Structures are given as structure tokens and as C-alpha cells.
mmCIF file of C-alpha atoms in Angstrom:
data_model
loop_
_atom_site.group_PDB
_atom_site.id
_atom_site.type_symbol
_atom_site.label_atom_id
_atom_site.label_comp_id
_atom_site.label_asym_id
_atom_site.label_seq_id
_atom_site.Cartn_x
_atom_site.Cartn_y
_atom_site.Cartn_z
ATOM 1 C CA UNK V 1089 -1.937 14.438 -2.647
ATOM 2 C CA UNK V 1090 -3.699 14.613 0.423
ATOM 3 C CA UNK V 1091 -1.961 13.582 3.988
ATOM 4 C CA UNK V 1092 -4.468 12.873 6.394
ATOM 5 C CA UNK V 1093 -3.424 12.196 10.504
ATOM 6 C CA UNK V 1094 -4.996 11.067 13.514
ATOM 7 C CA UNK V 1095 -7.659 8.973 12.522
ATOM 8 C CA UNK V 1096 -9.259 5.554 13.809
ATOM 9 C CA UNK V 1097 -8.025 2.534 12.751
ATOM 10 C CA UNK V 1098 -10.317 -0.048 11.395
ATOM 11 C CA UNK V 1099 -9.371 -3.098 12.448
ATOM 12 C CA UNK V 1100 -10.849 -6.270 14.160
ATOM 13 C CA UNK V 1101 -7.977 -7.193 16.390
ATOM 14 C CA UNK V 1102 -6.375 -4.117 17.969
ATOM 15 C CA UNK V 1103 -2.905 -4.266 19.037
ATOM 16 C CA UNK V 1104 -0.088 -1.678 20.076
ATOM 17 C CA UNK V 1105 1.279 0.313 17.107
ATOM 18 C CA UNK V 1106 5.019 0.322 17.227
ATOM 19 C CA UNK V 1107 6.365 3.820 17.039
ATOM 20 C CA UNK V 1108 8.192 3.866 13.157
ATOM 21 C CA UNK V 1109 12.109 3.763 13.438
ATOM 22 C CA UNK V 1110 12.340 6.855 10.859
ATOM 23 C CA UNK V 1111 16.153 6.505 10.505
ATOM 24 C CA UNK V 1112 15.504 3.062 8.981
ATOM 25 C CA UNK V 1113 13.632 4.337 6.242
ATOM 26 C CA UNK V 1114 16.149 4.866 3.070
ATOM 27 C CA UNK V 1115 13.533 4.780 0.367
ATOM 28 C CA UNK V 1116 11.732 8.114 0.475
ATOM 29 C CA UNK V 1117 7.960 7.994 -0.891
ATOM 30 C CA UNK V 1118 8.896 9.548 -4.489
ATOM 31 C CA UNK V 1119 11.244 6.692 -5.033
ATOM 32 C CA UNK V 1120 8.625 3.972 -3.673
ATOM 33 C CA UNK V 1121 6.024 5.489 -6.031
ATOM 34 C CA UNK V 1122 8.523 5.423 -9.018
ATOM 35 C CA UNK V 1123 9.664 1.732 -8.569
ATOM 36 C CA UNK V 1124 5.970 0.579 -8.198
ATOM 37 C CA UNK V 1125 5.198 2.553 -11.142
ATOM 38 C CA UNK V 1126 7.648 0.981 -13.071
ATOM 39 C CA UNK V 1127 6.223 -2.498 -11.850
ATOM 40 C CA UNK V 1128 2.908 -1.621 -12.753
ATOM 41 C CA UNK V 1129 3.591 -0.293 -16.267
ATOM 42 C CA UNK V 1130 5.482 -3.739 -16.825
ATOM 43 C CA UNK V 1131 3.160 -6.048 -15.285
ATOM 44 C CA UNK V 1132 -0.255 -4.386 -15.446
ATOM 45 C CA UNK V 1133 -0.263 -2.036 -18.349
ATOM 46 C CA UNK V 1134 -4.033 -1.875 -18.475
ATOM 47 C CA UNK V 1135 -4.450 -0.927 -15.034
ATOM 48 C CA UNK V 1136 -4.893 2.866 -14.498
ATOM 49 C CA UNK V 1137 -4.914 4.164 -11.034
ATOM 50 C CA UNK V 1138 -7.737 5.992 -9.754
ATOM 51 C CA UNK V 1139 -6.916 6.479 -6.035
ATOM 52 C CA UNK V 1140 -3.811 5.832 -4.400
ATOM 53 C CA UNK V 1141 -3.988 4.888 -0.366
ATOM 54 C CA UNK V 1142 0.053 5.107 1.088
ATOM 55 C CA UNK V 1143 0.869 4.252 4.423
ATOM 56 C CA UNK V 1144 4.673 3.727 6.133
ATOM 57 C CA UNK V 1145 4.042 0.865 8.378
ATOM 58 C CA UNK V 1146 6.147 -1.330 10.882
ATOM 59 C CA UNK V 1147 4.996 -4.630 9.891
ATOM 60 C CA UNK V 1148 6.600 -7.511 11.903
ATOM 61 C CA UNK V 1149 9.879 -5.378 12.746
ATOM 62 C CA UNK V 1150 9.983 -4.178 8.891
ATOM 63 C CA UNK V 1151 9.462 -0.839 7.838
ATOM 64 C CA UNK V 1152 7.435 -0.907 4.755
ATOM 65 C CA UNK V 1153 5.704 1.285 2.327
ATOM 66 C CA UNK V 1154 2.318 -0.462 2.109
ATOM 67 C CA UNK V 1155 0.942 1.057 -0.992
ATOM 68 C CA UNK V 1156 -2.940 0.424 -2.586
ATOM 69 C CA UNK V 1157 -4.352 1.762 -5.785
ATOM 70 C CA UNK V 1158 -7.853 1.356 -6.627
ATOM 71 C CA UNK V 1159 -7.863 1.177 -10.533
ATOM 72 C CA UNK V 1160 -10.223 2.369 -13.118
ATOM 73 C CA UNK V 1161 -11.247 -1.159 -13.956
ATOM 74 C CA UNK V 1162 -12.302 -1.876 -10.140
ATOM 75 C CA UNK V 1163 -9.227 -3.740 -9.369
ATOM 76 C CA UNK V 1164 -7.161 -3.258 -6.393
ATOM 77 C CA UNK V 1165 -3.343 -3.604 -6.209
ATOM 78 C CA UNK V 1166 -1.467 -4.008 -3.253
ATOM 79 C CA UNK V 1167 2.072 -3.517 -2.921
ATOM 80 C CA UNK V 1168 4.426 -3.581 -0.261
ATOM 81 C CA UNK V 1169 8.106 -2.226 -0.843
ATOM 82 C CA UNK V 1170 10.695 -2.594 1.760
ATOM 83 C CA UNK V 1171 11.615 1.206 2.871
ATOM 84 C CA UNK V 1172 15.480 0.475 3.936
ATOM 85 C CA UNK V 1173 16.268 -1.354 0.464
ATOM 86 C CA UNK V 1174 13.582 -0.414 -1.954
ATOM 87 C CA UNK V 1175 12.974 -4.327 -2.696
ATOM 88 C CA UNK V 1176 9.178 -5.089 -3.624
ATOM 89 C CA UNK V 1177 8.286 -7.792 -0.849
ATOM 90 C CA UNK V 1178 4.982 -8.479 -1.816
ATOM 91 C CA UNK V 1179 2.158 -7.683 -4.262
ATOM 92 C CA UNK V 1180 -1.369 -8.715 -5.468
ATOM 93 C CA UNK V 1181 -4.215 -7.446 -7.761
ATOM 94 C CA UNK V 1182 -7.379 -8.730 -6.554
ATOM 95 C CA UNK V 1183 -10.723 -7.610 -8.219
ATOM 96 C CA UNK V 1184 -13.276 -5.358 -5.902
ATOM 97 C CA UNK V 1185 -16.505 -7.473 -6.797
ATOM 98 C CA UNK V 1186 -14.679 -10.479 -4.530
ATOM 99 C CA UNK V 1187 -15.159 -8.064 -1.399
ATOM 100 C CA UNK V 1188 -19.027 -8.170 -2.217
ATOM 101 C CA UNK V 1189 -20.674 -9.097 0.961
ATOM 102 C CA UNK V 1190 -22.525 -12.234 0.823
ATOM 103 C CA UNK V 1191 -26.453 -12.093 0.477
#
């Protein structure tokens, strides 16, 4: 696990980042990862993670674990887990190929 801090945010429309209210975080990193691993094994057993990007974010007032897997089969699986109750708020699997720049 490599933690990187103080990096530029790459986004087209910049908005002010909200300070995280860490007191609202009831689901820690290990528990969030454990729950989505169970989901991955049940729903996408053929998708083996190669790289993992994990962010703890305030998105529209909700504190979420935003977890993205890049899999060995060149898919991107993104899962957002509520940091207060551990419920999966959203998840989607997409092919990296769809992100190809148009010629």
C-alpha cells in the first residue's frame, strides 16, 4: 500500500474541496476493502485486481470510500461505499478500451 499526499487534482471544473469530517467515518479502510472484495468475488469472479486506487471523499455531503480497481482483463471497476454504514452506493464495471481517444 502506497499513500500519496498533496498531489494536484486533475479535473476540468475545479470546485472547492470540502474538509472531511472524520468523525462520520465508521467503516475503516480494511472493512471497506473486505466488503467490496466479497462483492467482486460474487459478482465478477473473473476480474483479478492489478492496481487499486482508494479515495476517501465528501461527495455531495456523503463521506464515501471511492475505490477503483484496474483489473488484469483491462476493465475498470469503481465502487463507492458509504463510510458511515458500509453500504455500497454505486458500482460499475467498464472496459478500459472505451476510454480510447477518438482519432
